[in-house]
GROMACS .gro file of C-alpha atoms in nm:
model
  297
    1MET     CA    1   0.863  -1.923   0.458
    2LEU     CA    2   0.996  -1.724   0.162
    3LEU     CA    3   1.339  -1.606   0.274
    4GLY     CA    4   1.618  -1.467   0.060
    5ALA     CA    5   1.879  -1.197   0.024
    6ASN     CA    6   1.995  -0.917  -0.199
    7VAL     CA    7   2.243  -1.071  -0.443
    8SER     CA    8   2.442  -0.943  -0.740
    9MET     CA    9   2.362  -0.981  -1.108
   10SER     CA   10   2.702  -0.898  -1.251
   11GLY     CA   11   2.986  -1.048  -1.452
   12SER     CA   12   2.931  -1.295  -1.733
   13ALA     CA   13   2.686  -1.516  -1.539
   14MET     CA   14   2.427  -1.235  -1.492
   15PHE     CA   15   2.083  -1.368  -1.386
   16GLU     CA   16   2.204  -1.728  -1.363
   17GLY     CA   17   2.488  -1.618  -1.137
   18ALA     CA   18   2.249  -1.427  -0.911
   19VAL     CA   19   2.042  -1.742  -0.866
   20ALA     CA   20   2.355  -1.944  -0.784
   21GLN     CA   21   2.446  -1.690  -0.514
   22ALA     CA   22   2.101  -1.715  -0.359
   23VAL     CA   23   2.114  -2.095  -0.364
   24SER     CA   24   2.454  -2.088  -0.192
   25TYR     CA   25   2.294  -1.898   0.097
   26GLY     CA   26   2.010  -2.150   0.135
   27ALA     CA   27   1.755  -1.900   0.004
   28ASN     CA   28   1.430  -1.980  -0.175
   29THR     CA   29   1.371  -1.628  -0.307
   30LEU     CA   30   1.604  -1.344  -0.409
   31GLN     CA   31   1.643  -0.978  -0.490
   32PHE     CA   32   1.889  -0.793  -0.711
   33TYR     CA   33   1.939  -0.463  -0.893
   34THR     CA   34   1.958  -0.477  -1.272
   35GLY     CA   35   2.271  -0.259  -1.243
   36ALA     CA   36   2.452  -0.049  -0.986
   37PRO     CA   37   2.189   0.122  -0.766
   38GLN     CA   38   2.392   0.447  -0.770
   39ASN     CA   39   2.365   0.494  -1.147
   40THR     CA   40   2.140   0.427  -1.445
   41ARG     CA   41   2.385   0.234  -1.665
   42ARG     CA   42   2.223  -0.094  -1.762
   43LYS     CA   43   2.304  -0.398  -1.977
   44PRO     CA   44   2.063  -0.476  -2.262
   45ILE     CA   45   1.792  -0.730  -2.182
   46GLU     CA   46   1.947  -0.974  -2.428
   47ALA     CA   47   2.270  -0.986  -2.223
   48MET     CA   48   2.106  -1.080  -1.891
   49LYS     CA   49   2.090  -1.458  -1.957
   50ILE     CA   50   1.725  -1.465  -1.870
   51PRO     CA   51   1.637  -1.817  -1.998
   52GLU     CA   52   1.929  -1.963  -1.802
   53GLY     CA   53   1.831  -1.775  -1.488
   54LEU     CA   54   1.466  -1.877  -1.506
   55ALA     CA   55   1.568  -2.240  -1.561
   56ALA     CA   56   1.801  -2.224  -1.260
   57MET     CA   57   1.526  -2.076  -1.041
   58LYS     CA   58   1.290  -2.357  -1.139
   59ALA     CA   59   1.553  -2.628  -1.088
   60ASP     CA   60   1.652  -2.498  -0.745
   61GLY     CA   61   1.301  -2.421  -0.621
   62LEU     CA   62   1.328  -2.040  -0.603
   63SER     CA   63   1.028  -1.815  -0.661
   64ASP     CA   64   0.899  -1.459  -0.633
   65LEU     CA   65   1.194  -1.276  -0.790
   66VAL     CA   66   1.231  -0.922  -0.656
   67ILE     CA   67   1.405  -0.651  -0.862
   68HIS     CA   68   1.502  -0.339  -0.665
   69ALA     CA   69   1.473  -0.007  -0.847
   70PRO     CA   70   1.784   0.214  -0.824
   71TYR     CA   71   1.761   0.462  -0.541
   72ILE     CA   72   1.898   0.761  -0.732
   73ILE     CA   73   1.563   0.812  -0.908
   74ASN     CA   74   1.371   1.085  -0.723
   75LEU     CA   75   1.019   1.140  -0.850
   76GLY     CA   76   0.956   1.368  -0.552
   77ASN     CA   77   1.196   1.639  -0.670
   78THR     CA   78   0.997   1.941  -0.790
   79ILE     CA   79   1.300   2.171  -0.761
   80LYS     CA   80   1.485   2.015  -1.057
   81LEU     CA   81   1.200   1.926  -1.290
   82GLU     CA   82   1.447   1.898  -1.577
   83ASN     CA   83   1.535   1.551  -1.439
   84PHE     CA   84   1.174   1.434  -1.431
   85ASP     CA   85   1.142   1.319  -1.793
   86PHE     CA   86   1.465   1.119  -1.772
   87ALA     CA   87   1.345   0.953  -1.451
   88ILE     CA   88   1.018   0.855  -1.621
   89ARG     CA   89   1.195   0.705  -1.925
   90PHE     CA   90   1.444   0.518  -1.712
   91MET     CA   91   1.175   0.370  -1.486
   92GLN     CA   92   0.967   0.268  -1.788
   93ALA     CA   93   1.273   0.080  -1.917
   94GLU     CA   94   1.333  -0.068  -1.570
   95VAL     CA   95   0.977  -0.201  -1.564
   96ALA     CA   96   1.039  -0.358  -1.907
   97ARG     CA   97   1.358  -0.523  -1.773
   98ALA     CA   98   1.173  -0.652  -1.465
   99ASP     CA   99   0.896  -0.795  -1.681
  100ALA     CA  100   1.152  -0.964  -1.908
  101LEU     CA  101   1.305  -1.121  -1.596
  102HIS     CA  102   0.956  -1.241  -1.487
  103ALA     CA  103   0.994  -1.043  -1.166
  104TYR     CA  104   0.715  -1.040  -0.909
  105ALA     CA  105   0.778  -0.702  -0.745
  106MET     CA  106   1.003  -0.395  -0.762
  107PRO     CA  107   1.075  -0.217  -0.433
  108PHE     CA  108   1.096   0.155  -0.509
  109HIS     CA  109   1.207   0.443  -0.286
  110PRO     CA  110   0.932   0.703  -0.335
  111GLY     CA  111   1.165   1.005  -0.325
  112ALA     CA  112   1.248   1.321  -0.132
  113HIS     CA  113   1.101   1.669  -0.144
  114VAL     CA  114   1.444   1.848  -0.132
  115GLY     CA  115   1.292   2.151   0.034
  116ALA     CA  116   0.960   2.190  -0.147
  117GLY     CA  117   0.759   2.011   0.120
  118ALA     CA  118   0.607   1.664   0.144
  119GLU     CA  119   0.278   1.752  -0.028
  120ALA     CA  120   0.454   1.876  -0.343
  121ALA     CA  121   0.667   1.562  -0.351
  122LEU     CA  122   0.372   1.326  -0.307
  123ALA     CA  123   0.183   1.496  -0.591
  124ASN     CA  124   0.485   1.469  -0.819
  125ILE     CA  125   0.539   1.102  -0.731
  126ILE     CA  126   0.177   1.028  -0.820
  127LYS     CA  127   0.219   1.215  -1.149
  128GLY     CA  128   0.536   1.019  -1.227
  129LEU     CA  129   0.390   0.680  -1.143
  130ASN     CA  130   0.087   0.750  -1.360
  131GLU     CA  131   0.323   0.806  -1.653
  132ILE     CA  132   0.540   0.503  -1.574
  133ILE     CA  133   0.279   0.238  -1.496
  134GLN     CA  134   0.109   0.063  -1.787
  135PRO     CA  135  -0.203  -0.153  -1.754
  136ASP     CA  136  -0.034  -0.455  -1.914
  137GLN     CA  137   0.284  -0.461  -1.703
  138GLN     CA  138   0.333  -0.766  -1.482
  139VAL     CA  139   0.571  -0.645  -1.211
  140LEU     CA  140   0.430  -0.467  -0.906
  141ILE     CA  141   0.597  -0.137  -0.818
  142ALA     CA  142   0.625  -0.178  -0.442
  143LEU     CA  143   0.672   0.159  -0.272
  144GLU     CA  144   0.913   0.121   0.018
  145THR     CA  145   0.865   0.252   0.370
  146MET     CA  146   1.141   0.505   0.434
  147ALA     CA  147   1.335   0.604   0.747
  148GLY     CA  148   1.295   0.981   0.710
  149LYS     CA  149   1.658   1.060   0.635
  150GLY     CA  150   1.694   1.412   0.499
  151THR     CA  151   1.375   1.513   0.320
  152GLU     CA  152   1.252   1.162   0.235
  153VAL     CA  153   0.880   1.104   0.196
  154GLY     CA  154   0.703   0.770   0.234
  155THR     CA  155   0.789   0.767   0.604
  156SER     CA  156   0.432   0.693   0.718
  157PHE     CA  157   0.160   0.457   0.604
  158GLU     CA  158  -0.063   0.760   0.549
  159GLN     CA  159   0.180   0.912   0.296
  160LEU     CA  160   0.211   0.582   0.111
  161ALA     CA  161  -0.167   0.541   0.111
  162LYS     CA  162  -0.201   0.884  -0.047
  163ILE     CA  163   0.031   0.780  -0.330
  164LEU     CA  164  -0.158   0.452  -0.381
  165ASP     CA  165  -0.489   0.634  -0.390
  166GLY     CA  166  -0.362   0.869  -0.661
  167VAL     CA  167  -0.231   0.601  -0.898
  168THR     CA  168  -0.469   0.520  -1.181
  169HIS     CA  169  -0.366   0.155  -1.229
  170ASN     CA  170  -0.379   0.083  -0.858
  171ASP     CA  171  -0.350  -0.294  -0.910
  172LYS     CA  172   0.009  -0.242  -1.031
  173VAL     CA  173   0.134  -0.078  -0.710
  174ALA     CA  174   0.201  -0.229  -0.369
  175ILE     CA  175   0.419  -0.175  -0.062
  176THR     CA  176   0.756  -0.297   0.065
  177ILE     CA  177   0.807  -0.265   0.439
  178ASP     CA  178   1.164  -0.244   0.565
  179THR     CA  179   1.202  -0.328   0.933
  180CYS     CA  180   1.505  -0.100   0.977
  181HIS     CA  181   1.331   0.188   0.800
  182LEU     CA  182   1.013   0.141   1.003
  183ASN     CA  183   1.210   0.149   1.326
  184ASP     CA  184   1.411   0.454   1.224
  185ALA     CA  185   1.092   0.631   1.108
  186GLY     CA  186   0.947   0.591   1.457
  187TYR     CA  187   0.735   0.276   1.440
  188PRO     CA  188   0.769   0.043   1.745
  189VAL     CA  189   0.901  -0.260   1.556
  190ALA     CA  190   1.084  -0.398   1.862
  191THR     CA  191   0.785  -0.380   2.095
  192ASP     CA  192   0.463  -0.394   1.892
  193PHE     CA  193   0.501  -0.538   1.542
  194ASP     CA  194   0.148  -0.680   1.554
  195GLY     CA  195   0.022  -0.329   1.623
  196ILE     CA  196   0.217  -0.203   1.321
  197LEU     CA  197   0.059  -0.468   1.099
  198ASN     CA  198  -0.284  -0.377   1.233
  199ASP     CA  199  -0.218  -0.011   1.157
  200PHE     CA  200  -0.095  -0.102   0.809
  201ASP     CA  201  -0.406  -0.309   0.747
  202HIS     CA  202  -0.637  -0.023   0.848
  203VAL     CA  203  -0.454   0.249   0.654
  204ILE     CA  204  -0.344   0.058   0.343
  205GLY     CA  205  -0.458  -0.306   0.361
  206LEU     CA  206  -0.246  -0.617   0.408
  207ASP     CA  207  -0.340  -0.728   0.058
  208LYS     CA  208  -0.111  -0.446  -0.065
  209LEU     CA  209   0.199  -0.576   0.119
  210ALA     CA  210   0.425  -0.735  -0.142
  211VAL     CA  211   0.776  -0.754   0.007
  212VAL     CA  212   0.943  -0.738   0.348
  213HIS     CA  213   1.303  -0.617   0.379
  214LEU     CA  214   1.421  -0.792   0.694
  215ASN     CA  215   1.700  -0.584   0.847
  216ASP     CA  216   1.819  -0.501   1.196
  217SER     CA  217   1.897  -0.135   1.272
  218LYS     CA  218   2.209   0.032   1.410
  219ASN     CA  219   1.997   0.309   1.560
  220PRO     CA  220   1.715   0.354   1.809
  221GLN     CA  221   1.349   0.400   1.719
  222GLY     CA  222   1.280   0.736   1.555
  223SER     CA  223   1.644   0.814   1.470
  224HIS     CA  224   1.574   0.877   1.096
  225LYS     CA  225   1.919   0.734   1.012
  226ASP     CA  226   1.860   0.432   0.779
  227ARG     CA  227   2.165   0.227   0.882
  228HIS     CA  228   2.112  -0.147   0.847
  229GLN     CA  229   2.268  -0.393   1.092
  230ASN     CA  230   2.314  -0.770   1.084
  231ILE     CA  231   2.031  -0.985   1.218
  232GLY     CA  232   2.047  -0.991   1.597
  233PHE     CA  233   2.324  -0.734   1.628
  234GLY     CA  234   2.111  -0.418   1.625
  235THR     CA  235   1.845  -0.243   1.825
  236LEU     CA  236   1.568  -0.477   1.705
  237GLY     CA  237   1.737  -0.803   1.800
  238PHE     CA  238   1.709  -1.162   1.681
  239ASP     CA  239   1.389  -1.255   1.865
  240VAL     CA  240   1.193  -0.969   1.708
  241LEU     CA  241   1.319  -1.034   1.354
  242ASN     CA  242   1.271  -1.410   1.392
  243GLN     CA  243   0.910  -1.348   1.496
  244ILE     CA  244   0.859  -1.129   1.188
  245ALA     CA  245   1.019  -1.389   0.959
  246HIS     CA  246   0.778  -1.655   1.089
  247HIS     CA  247   0.473  -1.432   1.126
  248PRO     CA  248   0.168  -1.618   0.988
  249ALA     CA  249   0.035  -1.303   0.819
  250LEU     CA  250   0.357  -1.278   0.618
  251HIS     CA  251   0.401  -1.645   0.526
  252ASN     CA  252   0.362  -1.604   0.149
  253ILE     CA  253   0.547  -1.271   0.127
  254PRO     CA  254   0.915  -1.269   0.019
  255LYS     CA  255   1.139  -1.160   0.306
  256ILE     CA  256   1.470  -1.022   0.180
  257LEU     CA  257   1.785  -0.963   0.386
  258GLU     CA  258   1.986  -0.649   0.306
  259THR     CA  259   2.229  -0.666   0.598
  260PRO     CA  260   2.593  -0.545   0.582
  261PHE     CA  261   2.883  -0.757   0.467
  262VAL     CA  262   3.137  -0.834   0.740
  263GLY     CA  263   3.515  -0.868   0.745
  264PRO     CA  264   3.839  -0.754   0.906
  265ASP     CA  265   3.892  -0.477   0.648
  266LYS     CA  266   3.754  -0.339   0.322
  267GLN     CA  267   3.956  -0.585   0.116
  268HIS     CA  268   3.814  -0.887   0.297
  269GLN     CA  269   3.435  -0.869   0.311
  270HIS     CA  270   3.195  -1.164   0.340
  271ALA     CA  271   2.822  -1.193   0.282
  272PRO     CA  272   2.641  -1.284   0.608
  273TYR     CA  273   2.333  -1.421   0.437
  274GLY     CA  274   2.403  -1.794   0.461
  275LEU     CA  275   2.439  -1.766   0.838
  276GLU     CA  276   2.144  -1.532   0.887
  277ILE     CA  277   1.910  -1.743   0.675
  278ALA     CA  278   2.014  -2.057   0.865
  279TRP     CA  279   1.948  -1.884   1.198
  280LEU     CA  280   1.602  -1.776   1.090
  281GLN     CA  281   1.517  -2.115   0.942
  282SER     CA  282   1.627  -2.297   1.258
  283GLN     CA  283   1.510  -2.015   1.488
  284THR     CA  284   1.847  -2.036   1.663
  285PHE     CA  285   2.075  -1.733   1.698
  286GLN     CA  286   2.449  -1.810   1.684
  287PRO     CA  287   2.625  -1.472   1.706
  288GLU     CA  288   2.969  -1.630   1.745
  289ALA     CA  289   2.944  -1.767   1.390
  290LEU     CA  290   2.911  -1.416   1.244
  291LYS     CA  291   3.192  -1.289   1.463
  292ALA     CA  292   3.415  -1.569   1.333
  293LEU     CA  293   3.320  -1.481   0.974
  294ALA     CA  294   3.394  -1.114   1.038
  295ASP     CA  295   3.742  -1.204   1.163
  296SER     CA  296   3.827  -1.426   0.866
  297GLU     CA  297   4.024  -1.311   0.562
   0.00000   0.00000   0.00000
């Protein structure tokens, strides 16, 4: 089972430090942003300590590095087309960074139509991806299933399939499914995940599934909220997420936790990933352990 978490590549340790974080959680795969997801400021490739990070991954048995694209890039915006060229250039550079890091996949939020309608957004996303994607790139751009907050697109398998069908270099695009997003978009994750996978296989194809974001949800099915919750503490529950983590159809797919930090206040926050990974590996839910961590300073 490939199971990891979203970690941080920051400070002087950079890539090597991100690997050390993942190892401390008991992970065997990992995800990080190349910079803050809310902006496009990035360190040069030479400063990322890539040889050290790759050596650490090999030494500690980690594989299938996932690099998340920043979520402020909106290829679906046809209202402010003046931002489109910048988004293309930035994503081309982000692909180059991911390739330099030897990344396997890049989850990417498709975008939002901001009032122009889903069809206009989908067409613009296809146009953008056809400018970004090069035939010799290594990293897969893995379009993420979205919850439907605001005017987001990519909320159904049919919309994602339309984007995939429009991309020229189709072998360079794939899909990330997020369990919280699927639930909030209206899919019955808690009651019929096998049915969801069957639907995905018919509409897109399981061979296109590259990454799973394994998150509980704070909201009921169809809420369109996109609010992640810790494993076992949300509306999906531990048994459902444990089943997904161990699903035979997903065995070789990286499953990444993006659950909230916990703590008594904003100054004392702790990553839950070591506990959550241990629960999923042992298939034993111990909620009192997270509650104790949340109460600790």
